[in-house]
Amino acid sequence: MTLSLFNQFSSPSLLGVPMIIAALTLPWFFFPTPSGRWLNNRMITLHGWFVSQFTSQLFLPLSTNSHKWAPLFASLMIFLFSINLLGLLPYTFTPTTQLSLNLGLAIPLWLSTVLIGLRNQPTHTFGHFLPEGTPTLLIPVLIIIENISLVIRPIALGVRLTANLTAGHLLIHLVSSAVFTLLPTMTSVAILTAILLFLLTLLELAVAMIQAYVFVLLLSLYLQENC
């Protein structure tokens, strides 16, 4: 039973080709392509409004030098948002439930923010490791603690996204299994459980959107500290 629950998170393959490649490329086919017409359709207008509102809210507290990251963060947000939502469809695979993928996104982007801080303002960056007025005896301990907290940031980014999506998929799987099990014998309880499953699905939709936003928001905060 335990193995069957977690089999849904194993990367499927077809004719020896990992389907995670298709799962990663599929969201890009749903994005509307820019049009040269004066008037766009509703989908392109809604897409443009969403991107503009997201970038304006995300980069509002950041300096002007950080605004060059807007295309990257907007693309990452839409990419994670689409993958998380498409993964909720039946008989689909969610790549963001794989820790390797999430760490592959988190570590390079986090490292880029750190390297930018070391290049642009090294004194301010190194100042985070040792607060002003620290007693002499606590200096080695605080430096070790700050280094650990800095290195653990990308791990926390990847683990947070993986854990939230994995927990939601497991709950949906367990509750849906309970509905099919109770339906022949206890119909009324099965109906109540189906209502719970519907509400849980709505919650998982919100979690899929929120986790994509939180992932990008934390990266922007890391960038704010180093720009």
Short mmCIF file of C-alpha atoms in Angstrom, two decimals:
data_model
loop_
_atom_site.label_atom_id
_atom_site.label_comp_id
_atom_site.label_asym_id
_atom_site.label_seq_id
_atom_site.Cartn_x
_atom_site.Cartn_y
_atom_site.Cartn_z
CA MET A 1 0.00 0.00 0.00
CA THR A 2 2.80 2.42 0.88
CA LEU A 3 4.62 1.71 -2.36
CA SER A 4 1.45 2.19 -4.41
CA LEU A 5 0.87 5.59 -2.82
CA PHE A 6 4.29 6.86 -3.82
CA ASN A 7 4.36 5.23 -7.25
CA GLN A 8 2.50 8.25 -8.61
CA PHE A 9 5.61 10.35 -7.97
CA SER A 10 7.99 8.14 -9.96
CA SER A 11 8.94 9.56 -13.33
CA PRO A 12 7.04 7.58 -16.04
CA SER A 13 8.65 6.56 -19.30
CA LEU A 14 7.31 5.60 -22.72
CA LEU A 15 9.44 3.48 -25.05
CA GLY A 16 12.43 4.23 -22.86
CA VAL A 17 11.92 8.02 -23.09
CA PRO A 18 11.33 9.79 -19.72
CA MET A 19 7.98 11.53 -19.82
CA ILE A 20 9.26 14.25 -17.50
CA ILE A 21 10.63 15.94 -20.63
CA ALA A 22 7.13 16.12 -22.09
CA ALA A 23 5.73 17.29 -18.75
CA LEU A 24 8.26 20.14 -18.64
CA THR A 25 7.69 21.28 -22.22
CA LEU A 26 3.90 20.93 -22.32
CA PRO A 27 3.07 24.17 -20.41
CA TRP A 28 4.84 26.31 -23.01
CA PHE A 29 2.33 25.23 -25.69
CA PHE A 30 -0.51 26.81 -23.70
CA PHE A 31 1.07 30.27 -23.62
CA PRO A 32 -0.39 32.68 -26.20
CA THR A 33 2.06 33.95 -28.79
CA PRO A 34 2.38 37.73 -29.28
CA SER A 35 0.24 39.16 -32.03
CA GLY A 36 0.88 42.06 -34.37
CA ARG A 37 -2.76 43.16 -34.37
CA TRP A 38 -3.91 46.37 -32.74
CA LEU A 39 -6.53 44.50 -30.73
CA ASN A 40 -5.60 41.22 -29.03
CA ASN A 41 -7.97 38.50 -27.96
CA ARG A 42 -9.06 38.00 -24.38
CA MET A 43 -6.48 35.32 -23.65
CA ILE A 44 -3.50 37.46 -24.67
CA THR A 45 -4.93 40.46 -22.83
CA LEU A 46 -5.46 38.44 -19.65
CA HIS A 47 -1.99 36.93 -19.91
CA GLY A 48 -0.38 40.36 -20.34
CA TRP A 49 -2.37 41.81 -17.44
CA PHE A 50 -1.35 38.93 -15.17
CA VAL A 51 2.35 39.28 -16.02
CA SER A 52 2.33 43.06 -15.56
CA GLN A 53 0.51 42.90 -12.22
CA PHE A 54 2.76 40.12 -10.94
CA THR A 55 5.99 41.85 -11.90
CA SER A 56 4.88 45.22 -10.52
CA GLN A 57 3.97 43.69 -7.15
CA LEU A 58 7.09 41.53 -7.01
CA PHE A 59 9.59 44.26 -7.86
CA LEU A 60 7.92 47.10 -5.98
CA PRO A 61 10.29 46.89 -2.94
CA LEU A 62 13.37 46.13 -5.06
CA SER A 63 15.88 48.60 -6.41
CA THR A 64 16.03 49.65 -10.05
CA ASN A 65 19.06 47.42 -10.68
CA SER A 66 16.95 44.37 -9.81
CA HIS A 67 14.31 45.08 -12.45
CA LYS A 68 16.40 43.37 -15.12
CA TRP A 69 15.42 40.08 -13.41
CA ALA A 70 11.73 40.69 -14.21
CA PRO A 71 11.57 38.53 -17.39
CA LEU A 72 13.30 35.62 -15.64
CA PHE A 73 11.12 35.72 -12.54
CA ALA A 74 7.91 36.20 -14.54
CA SER A 75 8.77 33.24 -16.79
CA LEU A 76 9.65 31.08 -13.77
CA MET A 77 6.41 32.01 -12.03
CA ILE A 78 4.25 31.13 -15.06
CA PHE A 79 6.25 27.94 -15.62
CA LEU A 80 5.81 26.67 -12.04
CA PHE A 81 2.20 27.84 -11.98
CA SER A 82 1.37 25.89 -15.14
CA ILE A 83 3.21 22.72 -14.11
CA ASN A 84 1.55 22.65 -10.69
CA LEU A 85 -1.94 23.08 -12.15
CA LEU A 86 -1.45 20.61 -15.00
CA GLY A 87 -0.19 18.07 -12.46
CA LEU A 88 -3.61 18.05 -10.80
CA LEU A 89 -5.27 16.60 -13.89
CA PRO A 90 -5.98 12.85 -13.86
CA TYR A 91 -3.31 10.55 -15.29
CA THR A 92 -0.69 13.28 -15.35
CA PHE A 93 2.75 13.66 -13.82
CA THR A 94 3.85 16.64 -11.71
CA PRO A 95 7.58 17.35 -12.20
CA THR A 96 7.67 19.72 -9.22
CA THR A 97 7.10 16.79 -6.85
CA GLN A 98 10.68 15.76 -7.70
CA LEU A 99 13.20 17.25 -5.29
CA SER A 100 15.96 17.05 -7.90
CA LEU A 101 14.06 19.38 -10.25
CA ASN A 102 13.22 21.90 -7.53
CA LEU A 103 16.80 21.97 -6.26
CA GLY A 104 17.98 22.31 -9.85
CA LEU A 105 15.92 25.49 -10.08
CA ALA A 106 16.61 26.83 -6.58
CA ILE A 107 20.39 26.35 -6.25
CA PRO A 108 21.54 28.16 -9.45
CA LEU A 109 19.16 31.09 -8.92
CA TRP A 110 20.11 31.43 -5.24
CA LEU A 111 23.80 31.20 -6.12
CA SER A 112 23.34 33.92 -8.73
CA THR A 113 21.93 36.31 -6.13
CA VAL A 114 24.85 35.58 -3.80
CA LEU A 115 27.44 36.12 -6.54
CA ILE A 116 25.78 39.39 -7.55
CA GLY A 117 26.01 40.58 -3.96
CA LEU A 118 29.69 39.61 -3.73
CA ARG A 119 30.41 41.47 -6.96
CA ASN A 120 28.39 44.64 -6.41
CA GLN A 121 28.64 45.17 -2.64
CA PRO A 122 31.06 42.71 -1.02
CA THR A 123 31.28 44.64 2.27
CA HIS A 124 27.52 44.65 2.75
CA THR A 125 27.28 40.96 1.79
CA PHE A 126 29.96 39.87 4.23
CA GLY A 127 28.37 42.13 6.86
CA HIS A 128 25.39 39.75 7.01
CA PHE A 129 27.64 37.09 8.54
CA LEU A 130 28.54 39.21 11.56
CA PRO A 131 26.10 41.77 13.04
CA GLU A 132 27.60 44.96 14.42
CA GLY A 133 28.35 44.95 18.13
CA THR A 134 28.70 41.19 18.46
CA PRO A 135 30.73 40.08 21.52
CA THR A 136 34.13 38.65 20.69
CA LEU A 137 33.37 35.22 22.15
CA LEU A 138 30.27 34.84 19.96
CA ILE A 139 31.93 35.82 16.67
CA PRO A 140 32.96 32.27 15.57
CA VAL A 141 29.58 30.82 16.56
CA LEU A 142 27.58 33.50 14.73
CA ILE A 143 29.68 33.17 11.59
CA ILE A 144 29.02 29.40 11.52
CA ILE A 145 25.30 29.91 12.15
CA GLU A 146 24.97 32.57 9.43
CA ASN A 147 26.84 30.39 6.94
CA ILE A 148 24.52 27.48 7.68
CA SER A 149 21.44 29.69 7.31
CA LEU A 150 22.76 30.98 3.98
CA VAL A 151 23.52 27.53 2.56
CA ILE A 152 20.20 26.07 3.72
CA ARG A 153 18.15 28.64 1.79
CA PRO A 154 18.05 26.81 -1.57
CA ILE A 155 17.42 23.51 0.20
CA ALA A 156 14.46 25.06 2.00
CA LEU A 157 13.15 26.43 -1.31
CA GLY A 158 13.22 23.04 -3.00
CA VAL A 159 11.96 21.05 -0.02
CA ARG A 160 9.07 23.46 0.62
CA LEU A 161 7.77 23.18 -2.94
CA THR A 162 8.23 19.41 -3.03
CA ALA A 163 6.67 18.75 0.37
CA ASN A 164 3.56 20.88 -0.17
CA LEU A 165 2.74 19.41 -3.56
CA THR A 166 3.53 15.85 -2.48
CA ALA A 167 1.34 16.12 0.63
CA GLY A 168 -1.56 17.49 -1.40
CA HIS A 169 -1.36 14.74 -4.00
CA LEU A 170 -1.20 12.07 -1.28
CA LEU A 171 -4.26 13.47 0.48
CA ILE A 172 -6.25 13.57 -2.76
CA HIS A 173 -5.20 10.01 -3.53
CA LEU A 174 -6.18 8.75 -0.06
CA VAL A 175 -9.54 10.53 0.04
CA SER A 176 -10.46 9.46 -3.50
CA SER A 177 -9.59 5.85 -2.62
CA ALA A 178 -11.84 6.12 0.43
CA VAL A 179 -14.73 7.37 -1.75
CA PHE A 180 -14.53 4.36 -4.09
CA THR A 181 -14.19 1.97 -1.16
CA LEU A 182 -17.17 3.35 0.78
CA LEU A 183 -19.48 3.86 -2.19
CA PRO A 184 -20.90 0.26 -2.40
CA THR A 185 -21.49 -0.14 1.35
CA MET A 186 -21.90 3.32 2.91
CA THR A 187 -23.28 5.62 0.24
CA SER A 188 -24.05 8.57 2.52
CA VAL A 189 -20.54 8.55 4.01
CA ALA A 190 -19.09 8.24 0.52
CA ILE A 191 -21.02 11.34 -0.62
CA LEU A 192 -19.74 13.33 2.36
CA THR A 193 -16.23 12.12 1.59
CA ALA A 194 -16.66 13.17 -2.05
CA ILE A 195 -17.62 16.66 -0.88
CA LEU A 196 -14.46 16.69 1.23
CA LEU A 197 -12.50 15.59 -1.83
CA PHE A 198 -13.94 18.48 -3.85
CA LEU A 199 -12.98 20.99 -1.16
CA LEU A 200 -9.53 19.42 -0.89
CA THR A 201 -9.09 19.75 -4.65
CA LEU A 202 -9.95 23.44 -4.45
CA LEU A 203 -7.43 23.81 -1.64
CA GLU A 204 -4.80 22.05 -3.72
CA LEU A 205 -5.47 24.43 -6.60
CA ALA A 206 -4.78 27.33 -4.26
CA VAL A 207 -1.65 25.61 -2.91
CA ALA A 208 -0.35 25.06 -6.46
CA MET A 209 -0.66 28.76 -7.23
CA ILE A 210 0.60 29.99 -3.85
CA GLN A 211 3.67 27.75 -3.82
CA ALA A 212 4.73 28.96 -7.27
CA TYR A 213 4.39 32.56 -6.07
CA VAL A 214 6.22 31.88 -2.78
CA PHE A 215 9.12 30.23 -4.63
CA VAL A 216 9.66 33.30 -6.81
CA LEU A 217 8.95 35.73 -3.98
CA LEU A 218 11.67 34.24 -1.77
CA LEU A 219 14.14 34.43 -4.65
CA SER A 220 13.28 38.10 -5.07
CA LEU A 221 13.88 38.67 -1.35
CA TYR A 222 17.29 37.02 -1.65
CA LEU A 223 17.99 39.28 -4.59
CA GLN A 224 16.89 42.32 -2.57
CA GLU A 225 19.51 41.55 0.07
CA ASN A 226 22.31 41.51 -2.50
CA CYS A 227 21.35 44.35 -4.88
#
